PDB file of N, CA, C and O and ligand atoms in Angstrom:
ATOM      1  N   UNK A   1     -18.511-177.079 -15.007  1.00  0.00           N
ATOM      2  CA  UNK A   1     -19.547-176.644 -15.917  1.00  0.00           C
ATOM      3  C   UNK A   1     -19.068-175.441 -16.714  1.00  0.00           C
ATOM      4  O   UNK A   1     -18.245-174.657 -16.240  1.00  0.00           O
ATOM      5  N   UNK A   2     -19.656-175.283 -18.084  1.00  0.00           N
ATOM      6  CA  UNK A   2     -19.137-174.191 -18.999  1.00  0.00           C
ATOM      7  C   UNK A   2     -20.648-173.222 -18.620  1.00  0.00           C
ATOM      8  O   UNK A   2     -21.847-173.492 -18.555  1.00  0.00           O
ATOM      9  N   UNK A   3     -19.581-171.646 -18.376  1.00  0.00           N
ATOM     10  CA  UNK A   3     -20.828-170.729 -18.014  1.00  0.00           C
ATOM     11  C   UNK A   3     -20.433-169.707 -19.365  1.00  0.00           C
ATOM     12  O   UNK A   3     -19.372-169.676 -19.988  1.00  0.00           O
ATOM     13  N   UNK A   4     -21.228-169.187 -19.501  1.00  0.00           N
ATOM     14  CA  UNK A   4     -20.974-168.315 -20.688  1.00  0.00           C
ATOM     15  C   UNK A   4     -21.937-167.109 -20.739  1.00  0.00           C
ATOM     16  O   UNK A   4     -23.164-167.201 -20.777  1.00  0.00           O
ATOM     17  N   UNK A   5     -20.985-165.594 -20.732  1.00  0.00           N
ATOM     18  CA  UNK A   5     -22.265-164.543 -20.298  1.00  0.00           C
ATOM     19  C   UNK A   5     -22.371-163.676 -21.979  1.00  0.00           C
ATOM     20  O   UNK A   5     -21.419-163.519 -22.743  1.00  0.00           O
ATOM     21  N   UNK A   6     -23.418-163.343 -22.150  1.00  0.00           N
ATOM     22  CA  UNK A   6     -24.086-162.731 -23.252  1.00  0.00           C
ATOM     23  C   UNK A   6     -24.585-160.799 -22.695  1.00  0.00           C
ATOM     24  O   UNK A   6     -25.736-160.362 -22.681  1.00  0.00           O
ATOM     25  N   UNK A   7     -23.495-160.129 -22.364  1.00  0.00           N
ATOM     26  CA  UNK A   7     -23.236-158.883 -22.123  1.00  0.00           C
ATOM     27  C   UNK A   7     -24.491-158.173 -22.810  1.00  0.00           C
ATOM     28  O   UNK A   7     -25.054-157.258 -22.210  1.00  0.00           O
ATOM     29  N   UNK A   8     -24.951-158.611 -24.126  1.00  0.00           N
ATOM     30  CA  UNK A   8     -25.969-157.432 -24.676  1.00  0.00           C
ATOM     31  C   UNK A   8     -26.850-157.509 -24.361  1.00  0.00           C
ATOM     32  O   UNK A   8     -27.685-156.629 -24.571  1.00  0.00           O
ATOM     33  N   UNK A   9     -27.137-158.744 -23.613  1.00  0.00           N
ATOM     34  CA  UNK A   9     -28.802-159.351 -22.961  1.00  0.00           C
ATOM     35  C   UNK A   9     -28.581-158.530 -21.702  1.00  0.00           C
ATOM     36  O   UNK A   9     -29.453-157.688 -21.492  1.00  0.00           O
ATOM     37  N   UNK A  10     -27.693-158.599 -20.917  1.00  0.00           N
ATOM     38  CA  UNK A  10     -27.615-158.042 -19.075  1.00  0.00           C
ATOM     39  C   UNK A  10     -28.382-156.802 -18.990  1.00  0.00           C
ATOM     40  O   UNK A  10     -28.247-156.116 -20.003  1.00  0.00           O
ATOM     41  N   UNK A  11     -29.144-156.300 -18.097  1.00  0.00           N
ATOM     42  CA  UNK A  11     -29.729-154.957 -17.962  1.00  0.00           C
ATOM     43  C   UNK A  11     -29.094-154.533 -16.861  1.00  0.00           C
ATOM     44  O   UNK A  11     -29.608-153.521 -16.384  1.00  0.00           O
ATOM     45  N   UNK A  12     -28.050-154.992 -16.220  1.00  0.00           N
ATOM     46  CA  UNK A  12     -27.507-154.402 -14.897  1.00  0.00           C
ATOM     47  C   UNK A  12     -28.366-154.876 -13.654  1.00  0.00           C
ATOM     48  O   UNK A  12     -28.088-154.307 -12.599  1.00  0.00           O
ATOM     49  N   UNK A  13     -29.268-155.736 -13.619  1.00  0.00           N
ATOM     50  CA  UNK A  13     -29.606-155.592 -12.678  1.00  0.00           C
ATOM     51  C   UNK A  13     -28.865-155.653 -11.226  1.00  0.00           C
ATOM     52  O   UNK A  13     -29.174-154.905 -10.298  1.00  0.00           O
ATOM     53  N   UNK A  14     -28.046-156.450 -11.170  1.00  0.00           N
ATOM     54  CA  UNK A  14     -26.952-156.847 -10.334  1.00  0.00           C
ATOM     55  C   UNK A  14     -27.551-158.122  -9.063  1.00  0.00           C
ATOM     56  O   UNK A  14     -27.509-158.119  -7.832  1.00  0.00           O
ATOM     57  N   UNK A  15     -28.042-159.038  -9.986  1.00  0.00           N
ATOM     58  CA  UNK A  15     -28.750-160.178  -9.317  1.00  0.00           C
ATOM     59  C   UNK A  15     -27.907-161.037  -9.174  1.00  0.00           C
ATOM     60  O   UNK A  15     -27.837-161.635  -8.100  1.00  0.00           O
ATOM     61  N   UNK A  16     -27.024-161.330 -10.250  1.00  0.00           N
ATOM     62  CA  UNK A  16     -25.955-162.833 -10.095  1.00  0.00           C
ATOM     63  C   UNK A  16     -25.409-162.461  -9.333  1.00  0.00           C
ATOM     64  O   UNK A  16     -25.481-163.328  -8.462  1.00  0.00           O
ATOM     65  N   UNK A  17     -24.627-161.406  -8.859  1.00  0.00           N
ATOM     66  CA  UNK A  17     -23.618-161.404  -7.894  1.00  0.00           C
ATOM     67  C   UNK A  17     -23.720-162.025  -6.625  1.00  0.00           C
ATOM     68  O   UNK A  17     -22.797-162.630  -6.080  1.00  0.00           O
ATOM     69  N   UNK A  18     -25.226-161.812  -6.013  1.00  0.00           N
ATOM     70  CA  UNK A  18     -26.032-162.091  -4.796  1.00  0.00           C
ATOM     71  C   UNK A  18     -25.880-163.635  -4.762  1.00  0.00           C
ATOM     72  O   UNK A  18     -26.240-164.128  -3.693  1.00  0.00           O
ATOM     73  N   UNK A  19     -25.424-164.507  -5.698  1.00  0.00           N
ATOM     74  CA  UNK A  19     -26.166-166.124  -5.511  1.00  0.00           C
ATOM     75  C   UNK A  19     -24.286-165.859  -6.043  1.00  0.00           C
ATOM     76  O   UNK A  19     -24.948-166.110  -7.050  1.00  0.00           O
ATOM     77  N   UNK A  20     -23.251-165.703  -6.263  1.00  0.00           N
ATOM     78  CA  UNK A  20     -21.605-165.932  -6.418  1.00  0.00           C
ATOM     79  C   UNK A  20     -21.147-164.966  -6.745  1.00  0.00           C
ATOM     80  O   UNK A  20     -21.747-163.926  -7.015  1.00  0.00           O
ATOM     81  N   UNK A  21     -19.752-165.210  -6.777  1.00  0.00           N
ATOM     82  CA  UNK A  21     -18.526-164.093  -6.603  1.00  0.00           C
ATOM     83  C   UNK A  21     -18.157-164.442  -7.716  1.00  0.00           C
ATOM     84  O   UNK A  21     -17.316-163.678  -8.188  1.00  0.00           O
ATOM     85  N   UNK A  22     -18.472-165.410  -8.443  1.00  0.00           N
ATOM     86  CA  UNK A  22     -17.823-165.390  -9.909  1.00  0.00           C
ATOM     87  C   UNK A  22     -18.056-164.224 -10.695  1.00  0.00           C
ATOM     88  O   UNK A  22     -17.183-163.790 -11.446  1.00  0.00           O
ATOM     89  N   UNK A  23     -19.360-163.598 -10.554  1.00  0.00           N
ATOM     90  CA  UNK A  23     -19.722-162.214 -11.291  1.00  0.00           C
ATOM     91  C   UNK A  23     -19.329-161.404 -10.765  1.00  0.00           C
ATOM     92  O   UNK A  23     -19.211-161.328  -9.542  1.00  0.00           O
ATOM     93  N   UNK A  24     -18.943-160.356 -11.810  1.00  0.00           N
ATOM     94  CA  UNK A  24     -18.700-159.433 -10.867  1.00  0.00           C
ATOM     95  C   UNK A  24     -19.317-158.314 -12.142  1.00  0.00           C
ATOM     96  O   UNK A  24     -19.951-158.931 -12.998  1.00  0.00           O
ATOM     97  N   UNK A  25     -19.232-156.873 -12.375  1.00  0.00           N
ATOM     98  CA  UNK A  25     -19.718-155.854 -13.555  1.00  0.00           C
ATOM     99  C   UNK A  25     -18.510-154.980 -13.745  1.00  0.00           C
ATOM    100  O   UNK A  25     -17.499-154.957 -13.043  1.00  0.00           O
ATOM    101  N   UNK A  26     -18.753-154.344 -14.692  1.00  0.00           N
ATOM    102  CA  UNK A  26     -18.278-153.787 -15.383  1.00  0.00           C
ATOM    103  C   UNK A  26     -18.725-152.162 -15.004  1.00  0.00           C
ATOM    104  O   UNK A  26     -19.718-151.954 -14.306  1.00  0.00           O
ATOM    105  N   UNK A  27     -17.742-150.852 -15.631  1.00  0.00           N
ATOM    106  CA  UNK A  27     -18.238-149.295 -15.048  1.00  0.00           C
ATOM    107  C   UNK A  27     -19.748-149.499 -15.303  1.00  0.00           C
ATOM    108  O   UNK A  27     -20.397-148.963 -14.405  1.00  0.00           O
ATOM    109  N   UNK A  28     -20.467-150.059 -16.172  1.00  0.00           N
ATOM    110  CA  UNK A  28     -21.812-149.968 -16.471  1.00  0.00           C
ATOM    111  C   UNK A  28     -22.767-150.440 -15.999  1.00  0.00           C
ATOM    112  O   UNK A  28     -23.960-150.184 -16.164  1.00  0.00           O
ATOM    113  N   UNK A  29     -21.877-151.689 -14.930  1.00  0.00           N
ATOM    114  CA  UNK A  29     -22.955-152.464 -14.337  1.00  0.00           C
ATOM    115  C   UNK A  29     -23.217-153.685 -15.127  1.00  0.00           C
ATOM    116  O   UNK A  29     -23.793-154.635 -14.596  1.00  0.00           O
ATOM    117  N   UNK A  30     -22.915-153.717 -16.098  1.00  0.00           N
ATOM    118  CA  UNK A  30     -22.975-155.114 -17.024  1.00  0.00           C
ATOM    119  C   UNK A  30     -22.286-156.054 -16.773  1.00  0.00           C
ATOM    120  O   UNK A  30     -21.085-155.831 -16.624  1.00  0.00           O
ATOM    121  N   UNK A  31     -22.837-157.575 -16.619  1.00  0.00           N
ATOM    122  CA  UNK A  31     -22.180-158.478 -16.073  1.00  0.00           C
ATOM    123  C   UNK A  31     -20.782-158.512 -16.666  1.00  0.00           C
ATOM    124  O   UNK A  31     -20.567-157.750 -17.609  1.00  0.00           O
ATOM    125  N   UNK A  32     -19.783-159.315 -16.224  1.00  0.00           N
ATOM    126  CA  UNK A  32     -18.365-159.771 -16.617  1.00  0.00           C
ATOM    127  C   UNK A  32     -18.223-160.852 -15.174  1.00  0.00           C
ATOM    128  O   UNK A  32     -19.042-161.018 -14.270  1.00  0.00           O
ATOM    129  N   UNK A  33     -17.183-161.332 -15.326  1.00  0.00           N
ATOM    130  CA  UNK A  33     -16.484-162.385 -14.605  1.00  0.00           C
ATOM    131  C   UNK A  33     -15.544-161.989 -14.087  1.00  0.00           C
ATOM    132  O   UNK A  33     -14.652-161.421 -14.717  1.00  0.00           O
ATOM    133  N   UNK A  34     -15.488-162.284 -12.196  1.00  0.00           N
ATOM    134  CA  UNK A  34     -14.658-161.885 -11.398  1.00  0.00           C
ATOM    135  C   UNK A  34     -13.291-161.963 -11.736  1.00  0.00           C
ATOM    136  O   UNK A  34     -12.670-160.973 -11.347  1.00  0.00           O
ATOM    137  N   UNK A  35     -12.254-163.248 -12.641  1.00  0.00           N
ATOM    138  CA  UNK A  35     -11.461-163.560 -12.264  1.00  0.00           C
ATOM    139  C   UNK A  35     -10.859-163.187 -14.016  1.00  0.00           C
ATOM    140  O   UNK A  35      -9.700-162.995 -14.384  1.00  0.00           O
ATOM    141  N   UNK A  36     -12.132-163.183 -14.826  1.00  0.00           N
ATOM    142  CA  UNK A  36     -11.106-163.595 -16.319  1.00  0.00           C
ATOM    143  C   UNK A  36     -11.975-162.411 -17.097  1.00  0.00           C
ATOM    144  O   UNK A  36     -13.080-161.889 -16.943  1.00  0.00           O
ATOM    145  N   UNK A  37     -11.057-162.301 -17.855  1.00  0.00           N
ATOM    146  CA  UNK A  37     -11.472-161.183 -18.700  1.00  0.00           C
ATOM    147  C   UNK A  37     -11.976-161.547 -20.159  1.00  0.00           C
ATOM    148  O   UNK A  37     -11.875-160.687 -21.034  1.00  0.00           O
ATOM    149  N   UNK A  38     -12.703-163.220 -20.557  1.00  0.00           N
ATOM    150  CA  UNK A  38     -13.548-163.366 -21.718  1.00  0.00           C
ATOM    151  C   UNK A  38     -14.554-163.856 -21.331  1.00  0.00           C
ATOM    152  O   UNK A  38     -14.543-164.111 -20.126  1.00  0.00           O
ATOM    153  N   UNK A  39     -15.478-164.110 -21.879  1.00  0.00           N
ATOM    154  CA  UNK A  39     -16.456-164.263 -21.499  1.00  0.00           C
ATOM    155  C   UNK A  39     -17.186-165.939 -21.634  1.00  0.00           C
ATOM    156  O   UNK A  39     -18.163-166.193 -22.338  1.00  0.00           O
ATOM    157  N   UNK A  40     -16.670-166.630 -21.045  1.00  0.00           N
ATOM    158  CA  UNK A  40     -16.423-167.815 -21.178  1.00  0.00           C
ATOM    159  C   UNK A  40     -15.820-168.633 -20.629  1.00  0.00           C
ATOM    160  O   UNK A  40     -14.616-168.512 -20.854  1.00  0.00           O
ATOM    161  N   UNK A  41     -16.167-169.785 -19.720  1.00  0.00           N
ATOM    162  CA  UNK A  41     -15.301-170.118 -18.693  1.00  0.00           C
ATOM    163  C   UNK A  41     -16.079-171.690 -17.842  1.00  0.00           C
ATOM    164  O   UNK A  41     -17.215-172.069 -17.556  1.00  0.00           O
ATOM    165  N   UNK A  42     -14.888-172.130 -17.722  1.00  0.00           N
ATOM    166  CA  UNK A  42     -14.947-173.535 -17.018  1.00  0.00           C
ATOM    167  C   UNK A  42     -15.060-173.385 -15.462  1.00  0.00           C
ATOM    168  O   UNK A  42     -13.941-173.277 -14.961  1.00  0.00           O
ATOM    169  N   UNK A  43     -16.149-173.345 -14.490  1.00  0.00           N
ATOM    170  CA  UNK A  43     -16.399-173.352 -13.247  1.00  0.00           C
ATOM    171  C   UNK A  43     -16.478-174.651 -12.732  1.00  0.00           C
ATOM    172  O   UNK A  43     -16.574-175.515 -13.604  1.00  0.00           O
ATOM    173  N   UNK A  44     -16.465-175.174 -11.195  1.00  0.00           N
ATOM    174  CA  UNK A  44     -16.333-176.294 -10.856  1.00  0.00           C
ATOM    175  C   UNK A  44     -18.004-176.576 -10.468  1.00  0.00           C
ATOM    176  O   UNK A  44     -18.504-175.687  -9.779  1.00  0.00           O
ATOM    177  N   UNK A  45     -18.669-177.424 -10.748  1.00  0.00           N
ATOM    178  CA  UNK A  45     -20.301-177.594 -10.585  1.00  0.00           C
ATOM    179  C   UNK A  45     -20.636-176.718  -8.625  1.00  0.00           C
ATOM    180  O   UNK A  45     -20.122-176.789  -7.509  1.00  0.00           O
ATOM    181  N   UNK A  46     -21.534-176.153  -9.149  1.00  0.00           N
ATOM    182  CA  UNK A  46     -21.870-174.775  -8.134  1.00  0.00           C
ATOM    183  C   UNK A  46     -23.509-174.642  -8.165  1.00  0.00           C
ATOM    184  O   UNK A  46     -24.093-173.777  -8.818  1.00  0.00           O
ATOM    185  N   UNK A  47     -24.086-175.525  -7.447  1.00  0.00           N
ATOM    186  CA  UNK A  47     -25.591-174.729  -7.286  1.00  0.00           C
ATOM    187  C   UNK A  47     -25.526-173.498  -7.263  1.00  0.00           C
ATOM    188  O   UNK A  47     -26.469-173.108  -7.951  1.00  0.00           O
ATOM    189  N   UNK A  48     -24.938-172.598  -6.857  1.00  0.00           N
ATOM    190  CA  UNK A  48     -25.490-171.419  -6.451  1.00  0.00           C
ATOM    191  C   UNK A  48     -25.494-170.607  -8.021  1.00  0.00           C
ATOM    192  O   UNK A  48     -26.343-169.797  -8.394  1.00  0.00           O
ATOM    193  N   UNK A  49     -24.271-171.092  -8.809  1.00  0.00           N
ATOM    194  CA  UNK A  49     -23.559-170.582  -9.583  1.00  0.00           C
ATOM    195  C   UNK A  49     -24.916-171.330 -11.271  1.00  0.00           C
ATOM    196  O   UNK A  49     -25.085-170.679 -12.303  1.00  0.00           O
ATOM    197  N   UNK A  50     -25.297-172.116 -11.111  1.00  0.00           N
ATOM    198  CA  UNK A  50     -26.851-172.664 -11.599  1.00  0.00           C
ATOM    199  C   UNK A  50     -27.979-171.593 -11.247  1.00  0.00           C
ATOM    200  O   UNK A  50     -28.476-170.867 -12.108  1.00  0.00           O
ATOM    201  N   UNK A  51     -28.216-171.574 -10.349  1.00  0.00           N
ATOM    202  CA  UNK A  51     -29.019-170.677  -9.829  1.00  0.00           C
ATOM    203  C   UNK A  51     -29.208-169.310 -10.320  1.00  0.00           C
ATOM    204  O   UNK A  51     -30.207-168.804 -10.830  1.00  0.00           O
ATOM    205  N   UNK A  52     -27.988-168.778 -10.055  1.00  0.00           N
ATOM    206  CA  UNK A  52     -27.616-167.429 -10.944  1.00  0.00           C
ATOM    207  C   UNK A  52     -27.985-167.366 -12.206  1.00  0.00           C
ATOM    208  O   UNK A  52     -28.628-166.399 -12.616  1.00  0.00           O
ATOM    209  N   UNK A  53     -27.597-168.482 -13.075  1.00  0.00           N
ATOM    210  CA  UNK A  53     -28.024-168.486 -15.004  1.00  0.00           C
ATOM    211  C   UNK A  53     -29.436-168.615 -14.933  1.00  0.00           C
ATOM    212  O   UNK A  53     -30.114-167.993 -15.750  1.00  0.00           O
ATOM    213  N   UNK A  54     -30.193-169.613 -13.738  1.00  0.00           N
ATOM    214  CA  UNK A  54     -31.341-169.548 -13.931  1.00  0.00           C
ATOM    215  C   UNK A  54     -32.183-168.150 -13.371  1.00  0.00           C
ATOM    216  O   UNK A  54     -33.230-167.969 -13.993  1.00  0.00           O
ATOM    217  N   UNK A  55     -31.969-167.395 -12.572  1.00  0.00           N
ATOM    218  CA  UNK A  55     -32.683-166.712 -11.926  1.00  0.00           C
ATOM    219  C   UNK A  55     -32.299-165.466 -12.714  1.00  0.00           C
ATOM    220  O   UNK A  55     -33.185-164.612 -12.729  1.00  0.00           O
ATOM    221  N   UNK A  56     -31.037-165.128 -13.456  1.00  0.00           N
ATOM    222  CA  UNK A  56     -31.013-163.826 -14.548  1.00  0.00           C
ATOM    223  C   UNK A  56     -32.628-163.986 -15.679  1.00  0.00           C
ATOM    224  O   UNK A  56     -33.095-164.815 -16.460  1.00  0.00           O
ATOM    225  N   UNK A  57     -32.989-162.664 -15.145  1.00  0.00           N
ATOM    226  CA  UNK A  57     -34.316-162.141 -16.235  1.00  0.00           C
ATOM    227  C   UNK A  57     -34.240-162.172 -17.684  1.00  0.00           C
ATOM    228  O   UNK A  57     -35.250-162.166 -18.388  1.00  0.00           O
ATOM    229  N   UNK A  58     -33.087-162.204 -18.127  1.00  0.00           N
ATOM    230  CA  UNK A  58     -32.703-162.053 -19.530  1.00  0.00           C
ATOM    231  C   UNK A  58     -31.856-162.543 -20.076  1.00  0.00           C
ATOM    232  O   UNK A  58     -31.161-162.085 -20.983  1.00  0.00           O
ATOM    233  N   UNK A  59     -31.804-164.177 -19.256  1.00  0.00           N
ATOM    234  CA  UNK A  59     -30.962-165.060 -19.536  1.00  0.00           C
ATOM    235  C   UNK A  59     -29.641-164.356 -20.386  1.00  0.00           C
ATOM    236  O   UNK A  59     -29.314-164.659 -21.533  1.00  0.00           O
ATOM    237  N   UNK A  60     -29.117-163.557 -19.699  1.00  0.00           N
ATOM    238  CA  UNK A  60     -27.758-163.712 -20.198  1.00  0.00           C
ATOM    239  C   UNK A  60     -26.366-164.110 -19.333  1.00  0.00           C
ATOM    240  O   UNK A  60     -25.311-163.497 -19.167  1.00  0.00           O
ATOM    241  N   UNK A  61     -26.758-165.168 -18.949  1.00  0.00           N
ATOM    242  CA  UNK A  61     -26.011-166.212 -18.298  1.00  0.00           C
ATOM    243  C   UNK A  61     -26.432-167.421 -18.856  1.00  0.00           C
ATOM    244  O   UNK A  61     -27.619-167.744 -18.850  1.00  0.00           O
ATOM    245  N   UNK A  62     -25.336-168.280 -19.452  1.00  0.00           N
ATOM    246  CA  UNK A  62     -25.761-169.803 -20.155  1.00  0.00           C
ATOM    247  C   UNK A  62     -25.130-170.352 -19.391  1.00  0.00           C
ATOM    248  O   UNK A  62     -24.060-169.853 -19.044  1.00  0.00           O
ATOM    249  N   UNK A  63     -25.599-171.667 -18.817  1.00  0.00           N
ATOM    250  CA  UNK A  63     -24.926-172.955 -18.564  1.00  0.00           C
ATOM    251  C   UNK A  63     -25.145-173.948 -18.752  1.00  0.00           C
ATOM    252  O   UNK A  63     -26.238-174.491 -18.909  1.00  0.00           O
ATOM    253  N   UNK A  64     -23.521-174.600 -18.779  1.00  0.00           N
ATOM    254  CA  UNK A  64     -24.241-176.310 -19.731  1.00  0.00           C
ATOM    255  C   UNK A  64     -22.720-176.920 -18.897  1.00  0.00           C
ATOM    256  O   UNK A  64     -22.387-178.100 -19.007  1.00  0.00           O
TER     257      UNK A  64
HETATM  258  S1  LIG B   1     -28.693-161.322 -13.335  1.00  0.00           S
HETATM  259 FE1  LIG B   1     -28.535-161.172 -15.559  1.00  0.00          FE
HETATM  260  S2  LIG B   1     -29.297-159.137 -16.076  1.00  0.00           S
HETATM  261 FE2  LIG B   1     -28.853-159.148 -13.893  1.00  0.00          FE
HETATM  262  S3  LIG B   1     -26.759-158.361 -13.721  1.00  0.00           S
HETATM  263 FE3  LIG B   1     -26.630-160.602 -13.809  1.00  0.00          FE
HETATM  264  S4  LIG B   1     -26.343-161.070 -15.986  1.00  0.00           S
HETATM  265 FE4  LIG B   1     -27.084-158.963 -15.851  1.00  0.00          FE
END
């Protein structure tokens, strides 16, 4: 699945991390991705990793 994070939407809450390790933040607390440094990325299909795009408050986590 293509996940794709939208940094200006994130408020820090630090919710995705809790449901995968794919997230990880930034000094600010703003989402980024554990492993890659754009923001954009091919994951292998992951409920948990669904879960996360759905359960961010400010949808700035997309998946398709
Ligand atoms: S759940 Fe959403 S708002 Fe919260 S840290 Fe993750 S991306 Fe940011």
């Amino acid at each position: 699945m293509k996940i794709q994070l939208i940094p200006e939407k994130c408020i820090a809450c630090g919710l995705c991390q809790t449901y995968s390790d794919i997230f990880d933040y930034d000094d600010d607390g703003i989402v980024i991705f554990s492993e890659k440094s754009d923001l954009e990325g091919q994951f292998p299909d992951d409920p948990a990793i669904l879960l996360a795009a759905k359960s961010c408050p400010t949808k700035a986590i997309l998946a398709d």
